[in-house]
Coordinates of C-alpha atoms in Angstrom, one line a residue:
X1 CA 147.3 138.9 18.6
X2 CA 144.5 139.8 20.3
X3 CA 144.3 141.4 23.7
X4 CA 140.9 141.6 25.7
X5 CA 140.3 144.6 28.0
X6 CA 140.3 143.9 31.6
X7 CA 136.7 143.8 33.4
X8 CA 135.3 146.5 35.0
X9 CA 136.1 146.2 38.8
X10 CA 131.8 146.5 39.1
X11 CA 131.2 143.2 37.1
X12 CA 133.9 141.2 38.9
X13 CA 132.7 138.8 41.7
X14 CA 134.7 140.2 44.9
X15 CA 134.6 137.8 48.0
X16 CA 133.4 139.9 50.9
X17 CA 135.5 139.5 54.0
X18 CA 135.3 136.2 55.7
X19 CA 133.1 134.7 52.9
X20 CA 134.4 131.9 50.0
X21 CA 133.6 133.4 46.6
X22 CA 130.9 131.8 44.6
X23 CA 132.4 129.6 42.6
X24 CA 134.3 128.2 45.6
X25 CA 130.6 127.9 47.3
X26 CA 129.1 126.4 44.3
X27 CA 131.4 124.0 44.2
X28 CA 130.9 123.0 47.9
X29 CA 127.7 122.6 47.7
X30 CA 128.0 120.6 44.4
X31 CA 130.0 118.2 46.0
X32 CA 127.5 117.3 48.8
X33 CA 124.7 117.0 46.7
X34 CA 127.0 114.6 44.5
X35 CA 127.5 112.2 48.3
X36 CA 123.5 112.4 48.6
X37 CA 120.9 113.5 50.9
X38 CA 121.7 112.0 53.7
X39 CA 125.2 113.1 54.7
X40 CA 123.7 116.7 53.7
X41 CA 121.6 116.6 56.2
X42 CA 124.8 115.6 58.4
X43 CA 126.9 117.9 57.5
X44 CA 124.1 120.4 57.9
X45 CA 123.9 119.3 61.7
X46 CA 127.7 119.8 62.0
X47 CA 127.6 123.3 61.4
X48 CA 127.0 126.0 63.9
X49 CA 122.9 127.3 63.9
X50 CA 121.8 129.4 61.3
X51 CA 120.8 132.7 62.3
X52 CA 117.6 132.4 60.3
X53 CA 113.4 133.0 61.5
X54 CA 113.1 128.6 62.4
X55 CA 112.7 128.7 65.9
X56 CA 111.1 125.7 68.3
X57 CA 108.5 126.5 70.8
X58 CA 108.7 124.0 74.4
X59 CA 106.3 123.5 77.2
X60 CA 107.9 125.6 79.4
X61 CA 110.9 125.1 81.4
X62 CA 109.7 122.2 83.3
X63 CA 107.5 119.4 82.6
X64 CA 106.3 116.7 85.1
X65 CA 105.0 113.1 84.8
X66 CA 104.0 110.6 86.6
X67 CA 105.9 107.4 87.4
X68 CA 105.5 104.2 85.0
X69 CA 103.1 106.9 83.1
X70 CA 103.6 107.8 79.1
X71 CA 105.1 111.2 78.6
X72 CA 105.1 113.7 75.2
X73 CA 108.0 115.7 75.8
X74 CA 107.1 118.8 74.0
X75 CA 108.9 120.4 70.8
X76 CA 106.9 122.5 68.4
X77 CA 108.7 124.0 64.5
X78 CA 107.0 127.8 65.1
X79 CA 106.4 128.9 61.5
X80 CA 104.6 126.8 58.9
X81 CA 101.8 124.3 59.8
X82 CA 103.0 121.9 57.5
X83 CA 106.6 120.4 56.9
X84 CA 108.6 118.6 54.7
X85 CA 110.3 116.0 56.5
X86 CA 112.3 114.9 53.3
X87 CA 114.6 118.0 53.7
X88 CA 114.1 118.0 57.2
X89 CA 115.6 115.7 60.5
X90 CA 115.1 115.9 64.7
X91 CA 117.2 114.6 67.3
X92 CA 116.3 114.0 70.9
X93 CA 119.2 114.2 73.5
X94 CA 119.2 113.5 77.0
X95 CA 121.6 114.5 80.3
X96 CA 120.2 113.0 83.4
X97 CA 120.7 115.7 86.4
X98 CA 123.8 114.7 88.3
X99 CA 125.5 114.2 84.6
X100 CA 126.9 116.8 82.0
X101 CA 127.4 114.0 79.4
X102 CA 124.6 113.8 76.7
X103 CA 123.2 111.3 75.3
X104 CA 121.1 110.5 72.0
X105 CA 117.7 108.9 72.8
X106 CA 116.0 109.9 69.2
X107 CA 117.3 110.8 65.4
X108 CA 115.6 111.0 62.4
X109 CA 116.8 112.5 59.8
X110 CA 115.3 111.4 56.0
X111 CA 115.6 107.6 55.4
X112 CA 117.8 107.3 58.5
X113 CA 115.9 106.9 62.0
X114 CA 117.9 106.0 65.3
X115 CA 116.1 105.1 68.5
X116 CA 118.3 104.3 71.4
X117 CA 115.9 104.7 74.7
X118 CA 112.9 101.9 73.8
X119 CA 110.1 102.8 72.9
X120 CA 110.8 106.6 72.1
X121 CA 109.2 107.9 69.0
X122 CA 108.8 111.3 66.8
X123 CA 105.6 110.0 65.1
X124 CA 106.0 111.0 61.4
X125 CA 102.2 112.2 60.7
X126 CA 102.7 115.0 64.0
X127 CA 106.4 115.8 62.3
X128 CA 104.8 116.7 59.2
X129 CA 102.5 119.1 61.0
X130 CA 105.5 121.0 62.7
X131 CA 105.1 118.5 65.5
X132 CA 108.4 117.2 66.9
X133 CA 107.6 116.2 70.0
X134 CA 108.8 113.1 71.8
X135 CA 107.0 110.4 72.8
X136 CA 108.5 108.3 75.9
X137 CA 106.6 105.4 77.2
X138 CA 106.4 104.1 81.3
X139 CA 108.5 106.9 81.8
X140 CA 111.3 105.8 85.5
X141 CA 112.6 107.8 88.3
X142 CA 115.8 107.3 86.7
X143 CA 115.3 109.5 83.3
X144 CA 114.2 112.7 84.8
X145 CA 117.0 115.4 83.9
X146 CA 117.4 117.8 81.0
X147 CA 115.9 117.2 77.8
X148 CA 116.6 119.1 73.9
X149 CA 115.4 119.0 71.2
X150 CA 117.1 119.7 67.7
X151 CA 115.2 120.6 64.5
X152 CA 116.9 120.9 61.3
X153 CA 115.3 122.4 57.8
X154 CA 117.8 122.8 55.3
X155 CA 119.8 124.9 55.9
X156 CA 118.9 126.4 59.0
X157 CA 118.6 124.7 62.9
X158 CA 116.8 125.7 65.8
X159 CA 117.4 124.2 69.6
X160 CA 115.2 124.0 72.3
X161 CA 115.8 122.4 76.0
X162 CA 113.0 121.6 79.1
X163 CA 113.6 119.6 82.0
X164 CA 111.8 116.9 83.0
X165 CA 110.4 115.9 86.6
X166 CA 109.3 112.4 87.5
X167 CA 106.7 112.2 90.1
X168 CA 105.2 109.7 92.0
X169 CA 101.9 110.3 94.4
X170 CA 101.4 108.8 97.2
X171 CA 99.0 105.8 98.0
X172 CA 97.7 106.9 101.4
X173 CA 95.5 104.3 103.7
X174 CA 94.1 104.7 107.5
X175 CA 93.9 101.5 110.1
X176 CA 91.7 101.0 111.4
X177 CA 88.9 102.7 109.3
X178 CA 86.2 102.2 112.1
X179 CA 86.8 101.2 116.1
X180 CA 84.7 100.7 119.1
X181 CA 86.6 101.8 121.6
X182 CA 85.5 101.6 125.7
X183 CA 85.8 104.9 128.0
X184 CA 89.6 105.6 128.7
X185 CA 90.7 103.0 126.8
X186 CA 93.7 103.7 124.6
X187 CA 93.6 103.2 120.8
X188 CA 96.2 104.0 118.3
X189 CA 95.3 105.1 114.5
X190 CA 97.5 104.9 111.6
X191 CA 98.2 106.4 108.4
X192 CA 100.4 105.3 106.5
X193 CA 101.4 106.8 102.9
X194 CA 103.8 104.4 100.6
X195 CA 105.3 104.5 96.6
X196 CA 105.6 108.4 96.8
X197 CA 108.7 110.4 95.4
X198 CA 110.4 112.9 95.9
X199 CA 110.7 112.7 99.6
X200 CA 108.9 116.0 100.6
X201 CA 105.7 115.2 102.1
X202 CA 102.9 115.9 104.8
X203 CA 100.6 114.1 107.0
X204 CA 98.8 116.0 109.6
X205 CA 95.7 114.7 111.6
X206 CA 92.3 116.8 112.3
X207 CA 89.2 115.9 114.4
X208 CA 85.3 116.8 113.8
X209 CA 82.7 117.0 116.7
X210 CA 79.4 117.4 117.2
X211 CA 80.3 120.6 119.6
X212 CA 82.5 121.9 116.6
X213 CA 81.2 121.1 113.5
X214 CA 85.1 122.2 112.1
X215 CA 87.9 120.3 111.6
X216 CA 90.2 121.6 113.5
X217 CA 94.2 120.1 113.8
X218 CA 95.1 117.9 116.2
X219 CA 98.9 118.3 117.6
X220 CA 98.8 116.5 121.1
X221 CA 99.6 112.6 120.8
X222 CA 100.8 112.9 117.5
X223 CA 104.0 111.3 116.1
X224 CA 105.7 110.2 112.8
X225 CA 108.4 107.5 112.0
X226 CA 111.4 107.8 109.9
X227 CA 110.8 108.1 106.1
X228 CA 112.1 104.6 104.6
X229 CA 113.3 103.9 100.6
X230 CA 112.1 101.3 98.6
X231 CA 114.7 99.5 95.9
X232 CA 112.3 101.1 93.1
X233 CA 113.5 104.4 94.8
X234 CA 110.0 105.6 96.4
X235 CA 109.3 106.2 99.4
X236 CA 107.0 105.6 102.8
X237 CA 106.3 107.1 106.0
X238 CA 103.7 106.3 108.2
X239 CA 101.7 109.1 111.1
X240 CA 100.5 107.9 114.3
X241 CA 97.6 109.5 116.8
X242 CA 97.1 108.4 120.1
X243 CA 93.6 108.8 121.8
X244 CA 91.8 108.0 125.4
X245 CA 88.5 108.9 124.5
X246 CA 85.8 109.7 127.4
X247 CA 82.1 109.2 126.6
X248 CA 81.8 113.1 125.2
X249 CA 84.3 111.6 122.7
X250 CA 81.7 109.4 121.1
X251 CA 81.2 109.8 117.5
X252 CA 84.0 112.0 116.8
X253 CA 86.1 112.1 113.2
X254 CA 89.6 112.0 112.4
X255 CA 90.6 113.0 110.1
X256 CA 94.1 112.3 107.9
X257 CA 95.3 114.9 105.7
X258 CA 98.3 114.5 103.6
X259 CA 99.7 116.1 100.5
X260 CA 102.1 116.0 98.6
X261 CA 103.2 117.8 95.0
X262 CA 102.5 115.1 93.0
X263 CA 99.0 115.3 94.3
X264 CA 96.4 118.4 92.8
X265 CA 94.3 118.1 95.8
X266 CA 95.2 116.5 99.6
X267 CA 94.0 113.3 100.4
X268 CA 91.6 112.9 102.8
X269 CA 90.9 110.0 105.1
X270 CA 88.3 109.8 107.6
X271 CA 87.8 108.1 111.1
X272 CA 84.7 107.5 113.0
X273 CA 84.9 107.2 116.7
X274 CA 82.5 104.9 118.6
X275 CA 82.9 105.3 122.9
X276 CA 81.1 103.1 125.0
X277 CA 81.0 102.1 128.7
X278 CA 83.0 99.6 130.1
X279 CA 81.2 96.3 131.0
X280 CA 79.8 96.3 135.0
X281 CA 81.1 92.9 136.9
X282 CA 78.6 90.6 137.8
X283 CA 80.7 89.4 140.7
X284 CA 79.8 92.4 142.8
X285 CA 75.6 91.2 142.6
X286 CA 76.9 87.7 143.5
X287 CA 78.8 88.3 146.6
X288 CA 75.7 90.3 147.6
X289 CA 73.1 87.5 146.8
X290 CA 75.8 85.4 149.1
X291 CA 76.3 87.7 151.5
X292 CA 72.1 88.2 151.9
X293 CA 71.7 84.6 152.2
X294 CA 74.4 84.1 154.4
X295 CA 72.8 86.7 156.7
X296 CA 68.7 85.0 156.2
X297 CA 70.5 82.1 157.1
X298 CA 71.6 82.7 160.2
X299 CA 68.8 84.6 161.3
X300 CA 66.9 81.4 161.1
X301 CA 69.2 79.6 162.8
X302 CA 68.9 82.1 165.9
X303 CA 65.3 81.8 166.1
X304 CA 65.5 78.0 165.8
X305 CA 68.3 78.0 168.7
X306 CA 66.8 79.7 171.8
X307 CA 69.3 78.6 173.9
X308 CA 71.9 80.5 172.8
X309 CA 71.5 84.3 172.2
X310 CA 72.2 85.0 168.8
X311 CA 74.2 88.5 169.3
X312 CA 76.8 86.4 171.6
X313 CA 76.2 83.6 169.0
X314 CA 80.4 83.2 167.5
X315 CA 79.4 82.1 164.1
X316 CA 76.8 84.7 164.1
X317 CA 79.4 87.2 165.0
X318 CA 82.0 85.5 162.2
X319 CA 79.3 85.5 159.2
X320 CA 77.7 89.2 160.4
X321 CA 81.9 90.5 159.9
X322 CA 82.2 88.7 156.7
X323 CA 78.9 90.4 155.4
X324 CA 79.6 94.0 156.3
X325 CA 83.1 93.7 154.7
X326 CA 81.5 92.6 151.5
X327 CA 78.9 95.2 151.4
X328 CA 81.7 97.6 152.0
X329 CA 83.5 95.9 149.2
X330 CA 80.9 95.9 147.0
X331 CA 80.4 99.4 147.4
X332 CA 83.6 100.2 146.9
X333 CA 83.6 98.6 143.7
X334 CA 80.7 100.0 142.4
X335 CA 81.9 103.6 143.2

């Protein structure tokens, strides 16, 4: 019979702690190449991350866009320039910011691709050069919130998250644009700016003379309405400035400034003040002509009548009262 020594304890395989032996491993791994590629990479995203050197590099922690506009949502594999995206897969998720439930909006992992939010894309040709971005177009109000991104390379994972802020600028407009106004008459500008979101905005009004070349803010007569919602969810609020210009206000601008963050510069909006002097009556020169006529009139008629005197003449008396009270109105008036 023959016996066989045991084996040295130093060619044994010994499972360390907490890890299957090899066969055991072999024979895991066996069996999942056996179901196929695709439930590999599965299974792979079931696991916990690997502790390995793939990392993904975002665009910060925030990143903005404007409303209805197309958005890249970045997510870049650091490492290698160029990727096999047979062993390889990405999925987008998506919570929106007063949720803590995710959502899939992306997958793609080998023959497999899933695309839940229309229109969102990982294009292939970018993914190949360690580009894993997401592509989003006429991006709402509704889909700003917290964004990650999942990259998988057999057999490690890496995870990256950014939040995403939808914008949308103001469209700012002044009535009226140009005005001829008369002396101490009252006028009332507006500005008005609508479609803008979020809610935190600014409108304030400066003036430009010929005294002081500077614009410098106007606060007196100045008033704003109540911001009002649109059912697409933006926003508009109008600003008000009141004038009574005098003749030194002739040719002076106003100016509307408003900003807002969606904005990389204020807007600007200018208004050109015209003042001119108010129309004179003509009345007043006819009730003079009247009045001198009147008065020529009767004049003749005292010489013509001898007989009577014309200072104890009544009508003479009558028309010389009616003439001096309009002299004294005219005057009046044009004082």
């Amino acid at each position: 019979m023959t016996s066989y020594a045991p084996l040295p304890a130093a060619s044994r395989s010994v499972p360390g702690p907490g890890r299957p032996d090899q066969r055991t491993e072999r024979m895991a791994h066996w069996r999942l190449l056996r179901l196929g590629f695709v439930p590999l990479l599965l299974a792979l995203w079931s696991w916990p991350p690997s502790t390995g050197s793939l990392q993904v590099e975002m665009a910060g922690e925030t990143q903005t866009v404007l409303l209805n506009d197309n958005a890249t949502i970045v997510c870049k594999v650091q490492g290698p320039r160029h990727l096999d995206i047979t062993i390889m897969g990405v999925t987008w998720f998506w919570k929106h910011q007063m949720s803590a439930t995710e959502v899939i909006l992306f997958q793609f992992f080998g023959a497999h691709r899933k695309i839940v939010r229309p229109g969102a894309s990982v294009p292939l040709s970018r993914l190949e050069r360690a580009d894993a971005s997401l592509q989003l177009p006429g991006v709402q109000l509704w889909e700003a919130g917290e964004y990650r991104c999942e990259v998988v390379i057999t057999p490690h994972k890496a995870v990256g998250r950014v939040r995403l802020e939808v914008m949308a600028y103001p469209v700012s407009s002044l009535f009226p644009e140009q005005a001829m106004v008369k002396e101490n008459e009252e006028q009332l500008i507006s500005c008005m700016a609508s479609g803008f979101y979020p809610t935190n905005i600014s409108i304030t009004w400066k003036k430009w003379t010929q005294k002081d070349p500077r614009y410098a803010e106007v606060s007196e007569d100045v008033f704003t309405n109540s911001i009002t919602k649109n059912e697409d969810g933006v926003f508009n609020v109008t600003s008000f400035l009141r004038l009574k210009p005098s003749l030194e206000d002739n040719m002076t601008i106003y100016q509307c400034v408003v900003w807002h963050k969606s904005l990389p510069t204020c807007q600007r909006l200018n208004f050109t003040l015209t003042v001119i002097e108010p129309e004179k009556t003509t009345y007043t020169w006819v009730y003079a002509f009247v009045s001198a006529g009147i008065l020529i009139f009767v004049l003749i008629l005292c010489i013509s009548w001898k007989q009577v005197p014309c200072r104890t003449n009544p009508l003479f008396s009558v028309l010389k009262a009616y003439s001096q009270d309009t002299q004294i109105d005219t005057s009046t008036e044009e004082l």
